[in-house]
């Protein structure tokens, strides 16, 4: 299996620009998570989906952030407009469709390092 | 609500020495516990997990952890570290928080530095 695939790996943009981060979860997984990692705040859960439906977006910092999952194999995290304080590493993770405890295991992508100048 | 406390933000240790990285958790529901490792400029990789059964769990790269319910701890250990173990280690807890949701709550991480 290819694992969770995120693109791009690095993104440099200017303040005010729109940024779109992409994620392809592991095939057969039905839950998808977006995290943000910074030195100050560590790993923060932004939003997660179950069967393509957003379940909890309470971690999304503000209305500039939005996430979609149009199908089981693709999700996007969009920031519009971007600000320098959005600079961070953004991770996507997925977990399997297992009725047992294995559903708790999350598999992470390599992340997207975002720099907003 | 769930929370995870990793008491040590940084742990330096000499090569071939033993190491223990501490993790304590709190949760109002039955928990599942995890250790993830993050090498520089990489994503998080599952090191080991406790879902049920034996409280002593073994993971990759010679690491092991013991689930202690009475002390609400899940400390990570390795009897002899290698330079390649230099990384950041995250403890995480998961459990059914309602509506069938299984969110992971992460600790702040512990940076392990192995000194030659």
PDB file of C-alpha atoms in Angstrom:
ATOM      1  CA  UNK A   1       0.000   0.000   0.000  1.00  0.00           C
ATOM      2  CA  UNK A   2       1.259   3.479  -0.821  1.00  0.00           C
ATOM      3  CA  UNK A   3       0.226   4.950   2.506  1.00  0.00           C
ATOM      4  CA  UNK A   4      -1.345   8.356   2.986  1.00  0.00           C
ATOM      5  CA  UNK A   5      -0.210  10.703   0.247  1.00  0.00           C
ATOM      6  CA  UNK A   6      -0.054  14.441   0.736  1.00  0.00           C
ATOM      7  CA  UNK A   7       0.761  17.143  -1.788  1.00  0.00           C
ATOM      8  CA  UNK A   8       2.559  19.377  -2.104  1.00  0.00           C
ATOM      9  CA  UNK A   9       5.372  18.525   0.324  1.00  0.00           C
ATOM     10  CA  UNK A  10       6.381  22.161   0.565  1.00  0.00           C
ATOM     11  CA  UNK A  11       4.419  25.297  -0.192  1.00  0.00           C
ATOM     12  CA  UNK A  12       5.679  28.858  -0.040  1.00  0.00           C
ATOM     13  CA  UNK A  13       3.158  31.618  -0.633  1.00  0.00           C
ATOM     14  CA  UNK A  14       2.572  35.257   0.092  1.00  0.00           C
ATOM     15  CA  UNK A  15       0.149  36.610   2.609  1.00  0.00           C
ATOM     16  CA  UNK A  16      -3.341  36.933   1.191  1.00  0.00           C
ATOM     17  CA  UNK A  17      -3.000  34.125  -1.311  1.00  0.00           C
ATOM     18  CA  UNK A  18      -5.183  31.031  -1.366  1.00  0.00           C
ATOM     19  CA  UNK A  19      -3.507  27.775  -0.390  1.00  0.00           C
ATOM     20  CA  UNK A  20      -4.869  24.293  -1.079  1.00  0.00           C
ATOM     21  CA  UNK A  21      -3.404  21.212   0.543  1.00  0.00           C
ATOM     22  CA  UNK A  22      -4.323  17.770  -0.743  1.00  0.00           C
ATOM     23  CA  UNK A  23      -4.578  14.329   0.795  1.00  0.00           C
ATOM     24  CA  UNK A  24      -5.220  10.839  -0.513  1.00  0.00           C
ATOM     25  CA  UNK A  25      -6.007   8.417   2.327  1.00  0.00           C
ATOM     26  CA  UNK A  26      -5.172   4.741   2.367  1.00  0.00           C
ATOM     27  CA  UNK A  27      -7.622   2.774   0.230  1.00  0.00           C
ATOM     28  CA  UNK A  28     -10.398   1.272   2.330  1.00  0.00           C
ATOM     29  CA  UNK A  29      -9.976   3.682   5.231  1.00  0.00           C
ATOM     30  CA  UNK A  30     -13.132   5.553   6.119  1.00  0.00           C
ATOM     31  CA  UNK A  31     -11.897   8.188   8.555  1.00  0.00           C
ATOM     32  CA  UNK A  32      -9.642  11.097   7.638  1.00  0.00           C
ATOM     33  CA  UNK A  33      -8.013  13.644   9.903  1.00  0.00           C
ATOM     34  CA  UNK A  34      -6.262  16.973   9.303  1.00  0.00           C
ATOM     35  CA  UNK A  35      -3.676  18.126  11.860  1.00  0.00           C
ATOM     36  CA  UNK A  36      -1.460  21.185  12.193  1.00  0.00           C
ATOM     37  CA  UNK A  37       1.937  21.041  13.896  1.00  0.00           C
ATOM     38  CA  UNK A  38       3.784  24.083  15.210  1.00  0.00           C
ATOM     39  CA  UNK A  39       6.573  24.538  17.711  1.00  0.00           C
ATOM     40  CA  UNK A  40       4.362  26.563  20.001  1.00  0.00           C
ATOM     41  CA  UNK A  41       1.191  24.488  19.985  1.00  0.00           C
ATOM     42  CA  UNK A  42       2.377  21.007  19.039  1.00  0.00           C
ATOM     43  CA  UNK A  43      -0.033  18.756  17.140  1.00  0.00           C
ATOM     44  CA  UNK A  44      -3.560  20.093  16.823  1.00  0.00           C
ATOM     45  CA  UNK A  45      -6.526  18.285  15.290  1.00  0.00           C
ATOM     46  CA  UNK A  46      -8.242  20.639  12.873  1.00  0.00           C
ATOM     47  CA  UNK A  47     -11.071  18.513  11.493  1.00  0.00           C
ATOM     48  CA  UNK A  48     -11.975  14.930  10.850  1.00  0.00           C
ATOM     49  CA  UNK A  49     -14.269  13.119   8.459  1.00  0.00           C
ATOM     50  CA  UNK A  50     -16.062   9.807   8.768  1.00  0.00           C
ATOM     51  CA  UNK A  51     -17.397   8.277   5.547  1.00  0.00           C
ATOM     52  CA  UNK A  52     -16.672  11.596   3.773  1.00  0.00           C
ATOM     53  CA  UNK A  53     -18.815  13.559   6.231  1.00  0.00           C
ATOM     54  CA  UNK A  54     -17.224  16.184   8.502  1.00  0.00           C
ATOM     55  CA  UNK A  55     -17.788  15.070  12.084  1.00  0.00           C
ATOM     56  CA  UNK A  56     -15.925  17.622  14.162  1.00  0.00           C
ATOM     57  CA  UNK A  57     -14.422  20.850  12.865  1.00  0.00           C
ATOM     58  CA  UNK A  58     -14.057  22.537  16.228  1.00  0.00           C
ATOM     59  CA  UNK A  59     -10.299  22.654  15.762  1.00  0.00           C
ATOM     60  CA  UNK A  60     -10.453  24.773  12.634  1.00  0.00           C
ATOM     61  CA  UNK A  61      -8.915  28.074  13.742  1.00  0.00           C
ATOM     62  CA  UNK A  62     -11.198  30.442  11.856  1.00  0.00           C
ATOM     63  CA  UNK A  63     -13.372  30.901   8.820  1.00  0.00           C
ATOM     64  CA  UNK A  64     -10.350  31.287   6.589  1.00  0.00           C
ATOM     65  CA  UNK A  65      -9.895  27.526   6.890  1.00  0.00           C
ATOM     66  CA  UNK A  66     -12.142  25.050   5.094  1.00  0.00           C
ATOM     67  CA  UNK A  67     -11.914  21.339   4.358  1.00  0.00           C
ATOM     68  CA  UNK A  68     -13.740  19.080   1.957  1.00  0.00           C
ATOM     69  CA  UNK A  69     -13.869  15.384   1.217  1.00  0.00           C
ATOM     70  CA  UNK A  70     -15.745  14.947  -2.057  1.00  0.00           C
ATOM     71  CA  UNK A  71     -15.086  11.196  -2.161  1.00  0.00           C
ATOM     72  CA  UNK A  72     -13.443   8.431  -0.186  1.00  0.00           C
ATOM     73  CA  UNK A  73     -10.068   8.875  -1.850  1.00  0.00           C
ATOM     74  CA  UNK A  74      -9.486  12.619  -1.715  1.00  0.00           C
ATOM     75  CA  UNK A  75      -9.614  15.528   0.694  1.00  0.00           C
ATOM     76  CA  UNK A  76      -8.511  19.154   0.593  1.00  0.00           C
ATOM     77  CA  UNK A  77      -7.687  21.739   3.224  1.00  0.00           C
ATOM     78  CA  UNK A  78      -7.961  25.296   1.966  1.00  0.00           C
ATOM     79  CA  UNK A  79      -6.768  28.521   3.551  1.00  0.00           C
ATOM     80  CA  UNK A  80      -8.115  31.737   2.074  1.00  0.00           C
ATOM     81  CA  UNK A  81      -6.663  34.257   2.609  1.00  0.00           C
ATOM     82  CA  UNK A  82      -3.448  32.912   4.095  1.00  0.00           C
ATOM     83  CA  UNK A  83      -1.552  34.719   6.852  1.00  0.00           C
ATOM     84  CA  UNK A  84       2.006  34.348   8.178  1.00  0.00           C
ATOM     85  CA  UNK A  85       0.702  32.767  11.394  1.00  0.00           C
ATOM     86  CA  UNK A  86      -0.653  29.885   9.302  1.00  0.00           C
ATOM     87  CA  UNK A  87       2.915  28.748   8.668  1.00  0.00           C
ATOM     88  CA  UNK A  88       3.152  25.203   9.996  1.00  0.00           C
ATOM     89  CA  UNK A  89       3.359  21.581   8.952  1.00  0.00           C
ATOM     90  CA  UNK A  90      -0.044  20.168   8.039  1.00  0.00           C
ATOM     91  CA  UNK A  91      -0.584  16.437   8.346  1.00  0.00           C
ATOM     92  CA  UNK A  92      -3.311  14.231   7.006  1.00  0.00           C
ATOM     93  CA  UNK A  93      -4.053  10.859   8.585  1.00  0.00           C
ATOM     94  CA  UNK A  94      -6.520   8.078   7.906  1.00  0.00           C
ATOM     95  CA  UNK A  95      -7.858   5.155   9.897  1.00  0.00           C
ATOM     96  CA  UNK A  96      -9.484   1.926   8.831  1.00  0.00           C
ATOM     97  CA  UNK A  97     -13.093   0.859   8.518  1.00  0.00           C
ATOM     98  CA  UNK A  98     -12.828  -1.746  11.260  1.00  0.00           C
ATOM     99  CA  UNK A  99     -15.582  -2.364  13.760  1.00  0.00           C
ATOM    100  CA  UNK A 100     -13.013  -3.344  16.329  1.00  0.00           C
ATOM    101  CA  UNK A 101     -10.417  -1.399  18.197  1.00  0.00           C
ATOM    102  CA  UNK A 102      -8.126  -1.182  15.168  1.00  0.00           C
ATOM    103  CA  UNK A 103     -10.216   1.747  13.992  1.00  0.00           C
ATOM    104  CA  UNK A 104      -8.309   3.812  16.507  1.00  0.00           C
ATOM    105  CA  UNK A 105      -5.038   3.461  14.632  1.00  0.00           C
ATOM    106  CA  UNK A 106      -4.193   6.463  12.502  1.00  0.00           C
ATOM    107  CA  UNK A 107      -1.708   6.400   9.656  1.00  0.00           C
ATOM    108  CA  UNK A 108      -0.028   9.666   8.819  1.00  0.00           C
ATOM    109  CA  UNK A 109       1.152  11.222   5.608  1.00  0.00           C
ATOM    110  CA  UNK A 110       4.550  12.892   5.305  1.00  0.00           C
ATOM    111  CA  UNK A 111       3.009  16.336   5.742  1.00  0.00           C
ATOM    112  CA  UNK A 112       2.973  19.631   3.883  1.00  0.00           C
ATOM    113  CA  UNK A 113       5.304  22.331   5.159  1.00  0.00           C
ATOM    114  CA  UNK A 114       3.576  25.668   4.569  1.00  0.00           C
ATOM    115  CA  UNK A 115       5.402  28.967   4.715  1.00  0.00           C
ATOM    116  CA  UNK A 116       3.359  32.151   4.358  1.00  0.00           C
ATOM    117  CA  UNK A 117       5.542  35.193   3.780  1.00  0.00           C
TER     118      UNK A 117
ATOM    119  CA  UNK B   1     -12.377  14.624  27.890  1.00  0.00           C
ATOM    120  CA  UNK B   2      -9.004  13.060  27.266  1.00  0.00           C
ATOM    121  CA  UNK B   3      -5.548  14.439  27.920  1.00  0.00           C
ATOM    122  CA  UNK B   4      -1.966  13.255  27.675  1.00  0.00           C
ATOM    123  CA  UNK B   5       1.008  14.526  29.634  1.00  0.00           C
ATOM    124  CA  UNK B   6       4.559  13.921  28.567  1.00  0.00           C
ATOM    125  CA  UNK B   7       6.596  15.232  31.450  1.00  0.00           C
ATOM    126  CA  UNK B   8       9.914  15.536  29.656  1.00  0.00           C
ATOM    127  CA  UNK B   9      10.197  17.780  26.632  1.00  0.00           C
ATOM    128  CA  UNK B  10      13.801  16.735  25.973  1.00  0.00           C
ATOM    129  CA  UNK B  11      15.749  13.635  26.988  1.00  0.00           C
ATOM    130  CA  UNK B  12      19.478  13.347  26.215  1.00  0.00           C
ATOM    131  CA  UNK B  13      20.982   9.881  26.604  1.00  0.00           C
ATOM    132  CA  UNK B  14      24.264   8.275  25.673  1.00  0.00           C
ATOM    133  CA  UNK B  15      24.391   5.645  22.979  1.00  0.00           C
ATOM    134  CA  UNK B  16      23.790   2.085  24.253  1.00  0.00           C
ATOM    135  CA  UNK B  17      22.274   3.389  27.503  1.00  0.00           C
ATOM    136  CA  UNK B  18      18.678   2.562  28.472  1.00  0.00           C
ATOM    137  CA  UNK B  19      15.935   5.156  28.128  1.00  0.00           C
ATOM    138  CA  UNK B  20      12.431   5.672  29.468  1.00  0.00           C
ATOM    139  CA  UNK B  21      10.062   8.287  28.063  1.00  0.00           C
ATOM    140  CA  UNK B  22       7.174   9.010  30.376  1.00  0.00           C
ATOM    141  CA  UNK B  23       3.521   9.363  29.472  1.00  0.00           C
ATOM    142  CA  UNK B  24       0.482   9.816  31.689  1.00  0.00           C
ATOM    143  CA  UNK B  25      -3.074  10.100  30.475  1.00  0.00           C
ATOM    144  CA  UNK B  26      -6.538  10.893  31.705  1.00  0.00           C
ATOM    145  CA  UNK B  27      -9.771   9.716  30.177  1.00  0.00           C
ATOM    146  CA  UNK B  28     -13.336   9.074  31.223  1.00  0.00           C
ATOM    147  CA  UNK B  29     -13.701   6.166  28.820  1.00  0.00           C
ATOM    148  CA  UNK B  30     -11.787   3.000  28.059  1.00  0.00           C
ATOM    149  CA  UNK B  31      -8.622   3.928  26.274  1.00  0.00           C
ATOM    150  CA  UNK B  32      -6.358   2.799  23.565  1.00  0.00           C
ATOM    151  CA  UNK B  33      -2.785   4.020  23.807  1.00  0.00           C
ATOM    152  CA  UNK B  34      -0.141   4.711  21.206  1.00  0.00           C
ATOM    153  CA  UNK B  35       3.411   5.868  20.774  1.00  0.00           C
ATOM    154  CA  UNK B  36       4.344   7.559  17.529  1.00  0.00           C
ATOM    155  CA  UNK B  37       7.842   8.543  16.403  1.00  0.00           C
ATOM    156  CA  UNK B  38       8.672  11.491  14.175  1.00  0.00           C
ATOM    157  CA  UNK B  39      12.080  11.626  12.537  1.00  0.00           C
ATOM    158  CA  UNK B  40      13.286  15.030  11.319  1.00  0.00           C
ATOM    159  CA  UNK B  41      11.247  16.381   8.422  1.00  0.00           C
ATOM    160  CA  UNK B  42       9.033  13.306   8.314  1.00  0.00           C
ATOM    161  CA  UNK B  43       5.501  12.379   9.288  1.00  0.00           C
ATOM    162  CA  UNK B  44       4.474  10.422  12.351  1.00  0.00           C
ATOM    163  CA  UNK B  45       5.086   6.683  12.327  1.00  0.00           C
ATOM    164  CA  UNK B  46       3.317   4.264  14.631  1.00  0.00           C
ATOM    165  CA  UNK B  47       5.840   2.789  17.052  1.00  0.00           C
ATOM    166  CA  UNK B  48       3.524   0.599  19.142  1.00  0.00           C
ATOM    167  CA  UNK B  49      -0.011   0.368  20.403  1.00  0.00           C
ATOM    168  CA  UNK B  50      -2.058  -0.954  23.290  1.00  0.00           C
ATOM    169  CA  UNK B  51      -5.575  -1.959  22.281  1.00  0.00           C
ATOM    170  CA  UNK B  52      -6.271  -4.844  24.668  1.00  0.00           C
ATOM    171  CA  UNK B  53      -4.684  -7.937  26.189  1.00  0.00           C
ATOM    172  CA  UNK B  54      -1.181  -8.012  27.610  1.00  0.00           C
ATOM    173  CA  UNK B  55      -0.193  -4.774  29.253  1.00  0.00           C
ATOM    174  CA  UNK B  56       3.369  -5.069  27.974  1.00  0.00           C
ATOM    175  CA  UNK B  57       3.485  -4.258  24.300  1.00  0.00           C
ATOM    176  CA  UNK B  58       6.419  -4.465  21.971  1.00  0.00           C
ATOM    177  CA  UNK B  59       6.929  -2.243  18.983  1.00  0.00           C
ATOM    178  CA  UNK B  60       9.363  -1.637  16.212  1.00  0.00           C
ATOM    179  CA  UNK B  61      13.060  -0.878  16.661  1.00  0.00           C
ATOM    180  CA  UNK B  62      13.276  -2.648  20.027  1.00  0.00           C
ATOM    181  CA  UNK B  63      10.922  -0.323  21.903  1.00  0.00           C
ATOM    182  CA  UNK B  64       8.344  -1.524  24.400  1.00  0.00           C
ATOM    183  CA  UNK B  65       5.752   0.097  26.638  1.00  0.00           C
ATOM    184  CA  UNK B  66       3.717  -0.982  29.613  1.00  0.00           C
ATOM    185  CA  UNK B  67       0.117   0.008  30.213  1.00  0.00           C
ATOM    186  CA  UNK B  68      -0.494   0.672  33.890  1.00  0.00           C
ATOM    187  CA  UNK B  69      -4.163   1.375  34.486  1.00  0.00           C
ATOM    188  CA  UNK B  70      -3.844   2.174  38.192  1.00  0.00           C
ATOM    189  CA  UNK B  71      -1.175   4.777  37.529  1.00  0.00           C
ATOM    190  CA  UNK B  72      -2.726   5.868  34.212  1.00  0.00           C
ATOM    191  CA  UNK B  73       0.656   5.590  32.581  1.00  0.00           C
ATOM    192  CA  UNK B  74       2.077   4.226  29.355  1.00  0.00           C
ATOM    193  CA  UNK B  75       5.852   4.729  29.580  1.00  0.00           C
ATOM    194  CA  UNK B  76       8.072   3.898  26.619  1.00  0.00           C
ATOM    195  CA  UNK B  77      11.346   2.047  27.168  1.00  0.00           C
ATOM    196  CA  UNK B  78      14.335   0.760  25.262  1.00  0.00           C
ATOM    197  CA  UNK B  79      17.182  -1.127  26.953  1.00  0.00           C
ATOM    198  CA  UNK B  80      19.913   0.183  24.644  1.00  0.00           C
ATOM    199  CA  UNK B  81      19.492   3.170  22.341  1.00  0.00           C
ATOM    200  CA  UNK B  82      21.167   3.805  19.032  1.00  0.00           C
ATOM    201  CA  UNK B  83      22.055   7.035  17.294  1.00  0.00           C
ATOM    202  CA  UNK B  84      19.246   6.365  14.816  1.00  0.00           C
ATOM    203  CA  UNK B  85      16.701   6.580  17.654  1.00  0.00           C
ATOM    204  CA  UNK B  86      17.190  10.345  17.766  1.00  0.00           C
ATOM    205  CA  UNK B  87      13.703  11.662  17.039  1.00  0.00           C
ATOM    206  CA  UNK B  88      10.626  13.135  18.660  1.00  0.00           C
ATOM    207  CA  UNK B  89       8.260  10.715  20.359  1.00  0.00           C
ATOM    208  CA  UNK B  90       4.562  11.352  20.859  1.00  0.00           C
ATOM    209  CA  UNK B  91       2.246   9.546  23.226  1.00  0.00           C
ATOM    210  CA  UNK B  92      -1.421   9.490  22.212  1.00  0.00           C
ATOM    211  CA  UNK B  93      -4.702   8.267  23.651  1.00  0.00           C
ATOM    212  CA  UNK B  94      -7.884   7.327  21.851  1.00  0.00           C
ATOM    213  CA  UNK B  95     -11.286   6.138  22.933  1.00  0.00           C
ATOM    214  CA  UNK B  96     -14.927   6.396  22.066  1.00  0.00           C
ATOM    215  CA  UNK B  97     -15.788  10.015  22.825  1.00  0.00           C
ATOM    216  CA  UNK B  98     -19.357   9.597  21.648  1.00  0.00           C
ATOM    217  CA  UNK B  99     -21.234   9.090  18.381  1.00  0.00           C
ATOM    218  CA  UNK B 100     -18.682   6.422  17.513  1.00  0.00           C
ATOM    219  CA  UNK B 101     -15.880   8.944  17.199  1.00  0.00           C
ATOM    220  CA  UNK B 102     -12.330   7.881  17.949  1.00  0.00           C
ATOM    221  CA  UNK B 103     -10.144  10.928  18.107  1.00  0.00           C
ATOM    222  CA  UNK B 104      -6.473  10.797  18.987  1.00  0.00           C
ATOM    223  CA  UNK B 105      -5.264  13.183  21.654  1.00  0.00           C
ATOM    224  CA  UNK B 106      -1.520  13.745  21.500  1.00  0.00           C
ATOM    225  CA  UNK B 107       0.982  14.749  24.117  1.00  0.00           C
ATOM    226  CA  UNK B 108       3.384  17.630  23.470  1.00  0.00           C
ATOM    227  CA  UNK B 109       6.151  15.257  22.476  1.00  0.00           C
ATOM    228  CA  UNK B 110       9.555  14.281  23.896  1.00  0.00           C
ATOM    229  CA  UNK B 111      12.696  14.925  21.897  1.00  0.00           C
ATOM    230  CA  UNK B 112      15.140  12.088  22.382  1.00  0.00           C
ATOM    231  CA  UNK B 113      18.748  12.968  21.603  1.00  0.00           C
ATOM    232  CA  UNK B 114      21.214  10.091  21.541  1.00  0.00           C
ATOM    233  CA  UNK B 115      24.764  11.201  22.249  1.00  0.00           C
ATOM    234  CA  UNK B 116      27.632   9.235  20.676  1.00  0.00           C
TER     235      UNK B 116
END
